[in-house]
mmCIF file of C-alpha atoms in Angstrom:
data_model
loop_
_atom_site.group_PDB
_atom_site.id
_atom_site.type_symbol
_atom_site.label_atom_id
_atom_site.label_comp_id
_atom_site.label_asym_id
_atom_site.label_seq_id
_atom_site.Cartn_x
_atom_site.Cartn_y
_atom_site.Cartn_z
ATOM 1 C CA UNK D 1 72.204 2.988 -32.083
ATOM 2 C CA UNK D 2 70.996 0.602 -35.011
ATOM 3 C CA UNK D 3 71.025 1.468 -38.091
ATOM 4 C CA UNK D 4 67.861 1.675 -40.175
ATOM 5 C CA UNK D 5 69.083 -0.234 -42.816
ATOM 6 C CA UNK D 6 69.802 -3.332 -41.081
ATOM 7 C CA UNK D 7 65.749 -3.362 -40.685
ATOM 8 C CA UNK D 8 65.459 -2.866 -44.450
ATOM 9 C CA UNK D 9 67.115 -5.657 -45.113
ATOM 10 C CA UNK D 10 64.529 -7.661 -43.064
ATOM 11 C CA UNK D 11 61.337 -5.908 -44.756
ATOM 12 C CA UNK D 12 62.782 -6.730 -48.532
ATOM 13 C CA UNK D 13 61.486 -9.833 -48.539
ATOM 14 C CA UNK D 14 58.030 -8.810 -48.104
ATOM 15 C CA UNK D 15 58.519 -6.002 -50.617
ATOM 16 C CA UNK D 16 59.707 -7.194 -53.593
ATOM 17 C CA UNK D 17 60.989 -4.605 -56.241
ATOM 18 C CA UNK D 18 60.377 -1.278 -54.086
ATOM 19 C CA UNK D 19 62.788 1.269 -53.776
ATOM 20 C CA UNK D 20 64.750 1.425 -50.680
ATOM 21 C CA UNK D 21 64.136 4.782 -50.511
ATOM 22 C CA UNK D 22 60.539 3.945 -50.440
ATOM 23 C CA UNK D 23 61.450 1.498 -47.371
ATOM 24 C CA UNK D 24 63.861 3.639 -45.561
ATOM 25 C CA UNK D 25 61.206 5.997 -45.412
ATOM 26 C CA UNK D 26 58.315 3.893 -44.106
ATOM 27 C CA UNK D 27 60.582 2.567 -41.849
ATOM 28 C CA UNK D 28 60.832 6.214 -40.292
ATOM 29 C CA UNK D 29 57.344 6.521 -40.410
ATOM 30 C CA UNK D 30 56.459 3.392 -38.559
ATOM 31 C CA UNK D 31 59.120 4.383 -35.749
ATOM 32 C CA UNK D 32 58.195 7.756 -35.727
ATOM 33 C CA UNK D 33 54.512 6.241 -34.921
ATOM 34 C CA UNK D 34 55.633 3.606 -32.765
ATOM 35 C CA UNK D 35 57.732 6.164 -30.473
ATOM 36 C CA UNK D 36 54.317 9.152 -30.665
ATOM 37 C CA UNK D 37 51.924 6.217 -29.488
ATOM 38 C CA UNK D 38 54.229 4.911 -26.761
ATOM 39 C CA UNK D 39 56.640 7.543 -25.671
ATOM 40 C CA UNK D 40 59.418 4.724 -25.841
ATOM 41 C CA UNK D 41 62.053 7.140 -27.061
ATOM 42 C CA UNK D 42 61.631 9.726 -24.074
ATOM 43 C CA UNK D 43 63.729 11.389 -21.240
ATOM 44 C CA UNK D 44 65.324 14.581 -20.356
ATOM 45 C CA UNK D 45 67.511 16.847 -22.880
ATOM 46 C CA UNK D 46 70.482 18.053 -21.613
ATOM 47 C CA UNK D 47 69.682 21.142 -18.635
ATOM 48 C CA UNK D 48 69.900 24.889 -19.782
ATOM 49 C CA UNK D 49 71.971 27.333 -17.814
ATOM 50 C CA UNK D 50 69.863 30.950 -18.442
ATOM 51 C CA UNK D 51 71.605 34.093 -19.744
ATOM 52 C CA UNK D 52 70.318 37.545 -18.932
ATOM 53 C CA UNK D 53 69.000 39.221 -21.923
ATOM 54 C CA UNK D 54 69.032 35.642 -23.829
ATOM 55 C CA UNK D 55 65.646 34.284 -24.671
ATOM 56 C CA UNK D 56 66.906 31.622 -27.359
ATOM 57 C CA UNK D 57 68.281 28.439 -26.387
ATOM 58 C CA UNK D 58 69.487 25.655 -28.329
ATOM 59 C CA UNK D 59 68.753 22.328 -27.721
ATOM 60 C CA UNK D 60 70.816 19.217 -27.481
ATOM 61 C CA UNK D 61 69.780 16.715 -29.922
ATOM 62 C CA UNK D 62 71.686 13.756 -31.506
ATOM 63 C CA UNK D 63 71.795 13.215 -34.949
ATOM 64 C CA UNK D 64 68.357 11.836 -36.784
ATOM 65 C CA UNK D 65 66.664 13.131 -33.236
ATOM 66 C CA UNK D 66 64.105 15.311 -33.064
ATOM 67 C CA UNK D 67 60.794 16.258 -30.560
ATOM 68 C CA UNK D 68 58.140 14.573 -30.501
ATOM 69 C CA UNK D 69 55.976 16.843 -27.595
ATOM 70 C CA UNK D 70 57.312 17.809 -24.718
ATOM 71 C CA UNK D 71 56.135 16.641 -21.239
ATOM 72 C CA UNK D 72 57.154 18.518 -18.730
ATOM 73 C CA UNK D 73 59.339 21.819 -18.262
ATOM 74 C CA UNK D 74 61.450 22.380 -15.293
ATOM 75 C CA UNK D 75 62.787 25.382 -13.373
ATOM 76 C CA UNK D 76 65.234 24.809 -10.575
ATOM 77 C CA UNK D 77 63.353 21.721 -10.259
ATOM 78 C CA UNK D 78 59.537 23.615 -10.400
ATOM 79 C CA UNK D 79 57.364 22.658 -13.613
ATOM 80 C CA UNK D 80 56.861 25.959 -15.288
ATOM 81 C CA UNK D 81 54.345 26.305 -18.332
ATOM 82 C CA UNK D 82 54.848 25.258 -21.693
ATOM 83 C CA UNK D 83 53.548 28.624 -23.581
ATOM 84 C CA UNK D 84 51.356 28.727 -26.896
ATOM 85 C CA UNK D 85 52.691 30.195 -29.902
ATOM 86 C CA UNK D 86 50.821 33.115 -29.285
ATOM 87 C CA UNK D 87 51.685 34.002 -25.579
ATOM 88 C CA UNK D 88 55.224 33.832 -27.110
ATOM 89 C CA UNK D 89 54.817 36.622 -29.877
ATOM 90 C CA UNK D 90 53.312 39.243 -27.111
ATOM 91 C CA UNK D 91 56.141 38.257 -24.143
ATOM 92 C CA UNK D 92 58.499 38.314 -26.798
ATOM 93 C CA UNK D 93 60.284 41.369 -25.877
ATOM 94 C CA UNK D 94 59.424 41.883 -22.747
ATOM 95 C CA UNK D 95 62.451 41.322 -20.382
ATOM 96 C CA UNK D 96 61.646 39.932 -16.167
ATOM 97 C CA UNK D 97 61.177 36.731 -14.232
ATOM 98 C CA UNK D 98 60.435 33.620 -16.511
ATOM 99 C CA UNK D 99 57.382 31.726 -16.547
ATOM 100 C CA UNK D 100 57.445 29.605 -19.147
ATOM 101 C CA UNK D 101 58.525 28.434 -22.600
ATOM 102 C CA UNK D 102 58.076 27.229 -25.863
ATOM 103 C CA UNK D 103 59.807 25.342 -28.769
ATOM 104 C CA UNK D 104 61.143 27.512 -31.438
ATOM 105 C CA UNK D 105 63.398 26.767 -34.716
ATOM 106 C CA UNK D 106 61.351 23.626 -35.752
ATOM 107 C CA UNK D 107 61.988 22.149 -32.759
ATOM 108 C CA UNK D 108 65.376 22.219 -32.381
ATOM 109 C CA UNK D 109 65.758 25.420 -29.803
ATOM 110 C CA UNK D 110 63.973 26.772 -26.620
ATOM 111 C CA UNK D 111 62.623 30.445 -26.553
ATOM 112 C CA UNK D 112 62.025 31.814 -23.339
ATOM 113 C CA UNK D 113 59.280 33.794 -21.544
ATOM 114 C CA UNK D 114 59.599 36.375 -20.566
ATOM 115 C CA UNK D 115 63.554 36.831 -21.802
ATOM 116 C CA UNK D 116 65.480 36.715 -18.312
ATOM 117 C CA UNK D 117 66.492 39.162 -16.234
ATOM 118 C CA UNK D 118 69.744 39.750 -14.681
ATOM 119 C CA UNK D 119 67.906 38.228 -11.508
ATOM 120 C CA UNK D 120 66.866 35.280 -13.398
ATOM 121 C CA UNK D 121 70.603 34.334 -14.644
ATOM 122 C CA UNK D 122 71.835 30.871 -13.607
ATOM 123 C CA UNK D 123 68.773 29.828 -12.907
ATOM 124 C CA UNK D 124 68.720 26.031 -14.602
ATOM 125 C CA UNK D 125 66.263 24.630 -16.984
ATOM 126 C CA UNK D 126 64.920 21.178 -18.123
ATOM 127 C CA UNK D 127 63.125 19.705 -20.688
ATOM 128 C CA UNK D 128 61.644 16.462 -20.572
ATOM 129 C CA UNK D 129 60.504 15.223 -23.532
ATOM 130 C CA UNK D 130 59.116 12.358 -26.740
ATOM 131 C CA UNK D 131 61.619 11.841 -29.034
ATOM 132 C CA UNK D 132 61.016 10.350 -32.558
ATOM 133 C CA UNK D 133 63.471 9.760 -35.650
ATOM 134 C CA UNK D 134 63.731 12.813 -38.195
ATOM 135 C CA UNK D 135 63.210 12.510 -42.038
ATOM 136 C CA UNK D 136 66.653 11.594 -41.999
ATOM 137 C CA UNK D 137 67.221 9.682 -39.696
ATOM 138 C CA UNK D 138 69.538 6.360 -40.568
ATOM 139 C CA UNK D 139 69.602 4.959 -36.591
ATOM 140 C CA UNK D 140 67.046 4.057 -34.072
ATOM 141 C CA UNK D 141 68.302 3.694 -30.376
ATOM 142 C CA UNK D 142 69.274 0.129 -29.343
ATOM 143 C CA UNK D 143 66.243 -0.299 -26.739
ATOM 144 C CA UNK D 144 63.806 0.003 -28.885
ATOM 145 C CA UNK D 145 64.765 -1.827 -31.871
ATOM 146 C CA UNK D 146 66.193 -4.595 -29.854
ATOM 147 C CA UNK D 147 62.845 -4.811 -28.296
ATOM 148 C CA UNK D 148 60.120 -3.760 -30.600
ATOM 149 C CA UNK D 149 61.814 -4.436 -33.944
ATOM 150 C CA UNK D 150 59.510 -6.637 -35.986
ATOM 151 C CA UNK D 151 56.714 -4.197 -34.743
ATOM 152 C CA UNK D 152 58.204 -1.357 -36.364
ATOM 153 C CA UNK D 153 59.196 -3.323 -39.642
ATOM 154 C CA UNK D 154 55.860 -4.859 -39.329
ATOM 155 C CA UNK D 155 54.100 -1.447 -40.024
ATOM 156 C CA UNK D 156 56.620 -0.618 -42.523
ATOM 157 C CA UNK D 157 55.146 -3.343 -44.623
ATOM 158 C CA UNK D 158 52.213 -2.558 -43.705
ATOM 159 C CA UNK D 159 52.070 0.896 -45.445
ATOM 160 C CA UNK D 160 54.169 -0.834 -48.575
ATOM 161 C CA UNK D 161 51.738 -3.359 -49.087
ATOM 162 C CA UNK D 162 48.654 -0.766 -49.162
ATOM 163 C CA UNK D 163 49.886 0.804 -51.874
ATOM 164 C CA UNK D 164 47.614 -0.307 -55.041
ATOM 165 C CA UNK D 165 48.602 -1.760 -58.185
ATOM 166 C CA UNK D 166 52.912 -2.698 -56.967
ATOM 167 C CA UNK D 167 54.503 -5.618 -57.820
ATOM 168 C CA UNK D 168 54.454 -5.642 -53.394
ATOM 169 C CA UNK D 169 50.809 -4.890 -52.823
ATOM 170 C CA UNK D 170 48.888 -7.246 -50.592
ATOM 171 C CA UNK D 171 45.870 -6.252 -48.405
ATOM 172 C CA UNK D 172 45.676 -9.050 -46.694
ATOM 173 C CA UNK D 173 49.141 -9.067 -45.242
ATOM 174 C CA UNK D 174 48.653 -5.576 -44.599
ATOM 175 C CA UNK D 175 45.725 -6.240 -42.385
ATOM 176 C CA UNK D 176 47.655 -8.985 -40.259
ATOM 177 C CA UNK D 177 50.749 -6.601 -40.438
ATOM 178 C CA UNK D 178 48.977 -4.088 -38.913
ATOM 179 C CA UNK D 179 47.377 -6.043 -36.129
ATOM 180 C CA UNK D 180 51.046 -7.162 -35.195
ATOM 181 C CA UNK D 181 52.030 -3.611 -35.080
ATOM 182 C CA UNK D 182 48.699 -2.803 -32.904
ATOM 183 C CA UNK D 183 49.515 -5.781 -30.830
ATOM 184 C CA UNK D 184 53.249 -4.457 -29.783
ATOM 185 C CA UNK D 185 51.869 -0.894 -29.179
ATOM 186 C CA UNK D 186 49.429 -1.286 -26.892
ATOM 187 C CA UNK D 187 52.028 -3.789 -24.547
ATOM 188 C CA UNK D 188 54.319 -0.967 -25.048
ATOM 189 C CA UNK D 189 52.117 1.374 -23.650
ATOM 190 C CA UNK D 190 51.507 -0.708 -20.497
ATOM 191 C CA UNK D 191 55.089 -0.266 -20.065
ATOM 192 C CA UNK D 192 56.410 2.977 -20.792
ATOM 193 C CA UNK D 193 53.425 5.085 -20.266
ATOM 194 C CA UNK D 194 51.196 3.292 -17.341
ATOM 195 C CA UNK D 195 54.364 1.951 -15.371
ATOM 196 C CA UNK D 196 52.383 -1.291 -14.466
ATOM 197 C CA UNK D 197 55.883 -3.062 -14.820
ATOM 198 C CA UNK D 198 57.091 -5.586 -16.974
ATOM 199 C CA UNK D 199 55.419 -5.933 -20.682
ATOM 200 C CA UNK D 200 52.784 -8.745 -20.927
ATOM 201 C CA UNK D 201 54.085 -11.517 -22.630
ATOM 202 C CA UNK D 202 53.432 -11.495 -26.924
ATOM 203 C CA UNK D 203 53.022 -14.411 -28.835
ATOM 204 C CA UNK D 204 55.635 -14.645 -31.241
ATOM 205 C CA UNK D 205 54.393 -13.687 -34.796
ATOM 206 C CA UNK D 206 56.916 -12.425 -37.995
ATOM 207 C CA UNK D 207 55.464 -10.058 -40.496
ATOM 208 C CA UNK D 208 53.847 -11.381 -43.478
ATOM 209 C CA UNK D 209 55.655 -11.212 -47.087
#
């Protein structure tokens, strides 16, 4: 993982006088967007062994990690629905043969419907799923800020710079900022989301101070 920080460093520069508090946390922001627009951060949580009578589940997430959306929901290997919020508070109680579930817990456990049966037990489930950095997050996985890095610091200055009347505000490297930031997430895209193989190939551009 890298830390968060170590991209601060980078954006101060461009920011001159602004909290680092104020950085750290459009750092997350730009991330979190980077990861929601591109799915780079995504894969399966760790599988779910069902309980009779248990309808709560908690998930396994790392530190600073939390859900994005989910993709797909397996069963014993068979996609299974991802319930609404409302087919979850009538199936609540209601004990039998699982058909689906739903996040629960701000996103950080699995409620099941209906709550298994003794039939159901062992059964084994999966989530596949979007990741993106929480509000307190402090690291970003390796892959993605080895790869999209000045992207995600790019947008970070982007949002610092819109803000009016700073000793940092500039519009105009905003604007080119943002079209860096643009730039990496649609050739992110092509490769994480469309599978058309390898990224096409970026001219090199920093962000603006």
């Amino acid at each position: 993982m890298a830390l968060i920080d170590d991209m601060l460093l980078e954006a101060r520069p461009a920011l001159t006088e602004a909290p680092d508090f104020s950085i750290r946390s459009a750092l997350r922001r730009a991330a979190g967007e980077f990861c929601r627009e591109t799915e780079a951060w995504s894969g399966p949580l760790t599988p779910i062994r069902l309980v009779a009578g248990r309808g709560v589940y908690d998930l396994d997430l790392d530190e600073g990690q939390r859900i994005e959306r989910v993709k797909s929901i397996l069963l014993d290997g068979r996609p299974i629905e991802h319930v609404t919020p409302a087919a979850l508070f009538h199936e609540r109680n209601r004990v039998g043969s699982v058909r689906g579930c739903a996040l629960a817990g701000d996103g950080l456990s699995v409620e099941i419907v209906a709550t298994p049966s003794e039939s159901e037990a062992g059964r084994v489930l999966e989530l596949f799923c979007v990741y993106a950095p929480s509000r307190t997050a402090s690291q970003l996985p390796d892959h993605i800020v080895d790869r999209w890095h000045d992207a995600i610091v790019a947008r970070a200055c982007a949002d610092m710079q819109l803000i009016p009347n700073k000793p940092w505000t500039n519009p105009g490297a905003a604007r080119e900022n943002m079209a860096l930031f643009n730039d990496a997430v649609a050739n992110a895209r092509r490769q994480y989301m469309t599978g058309h193989g390898a990224p096409q190939k970026l001219s090199v551009r920093r962000w603006l101070p």
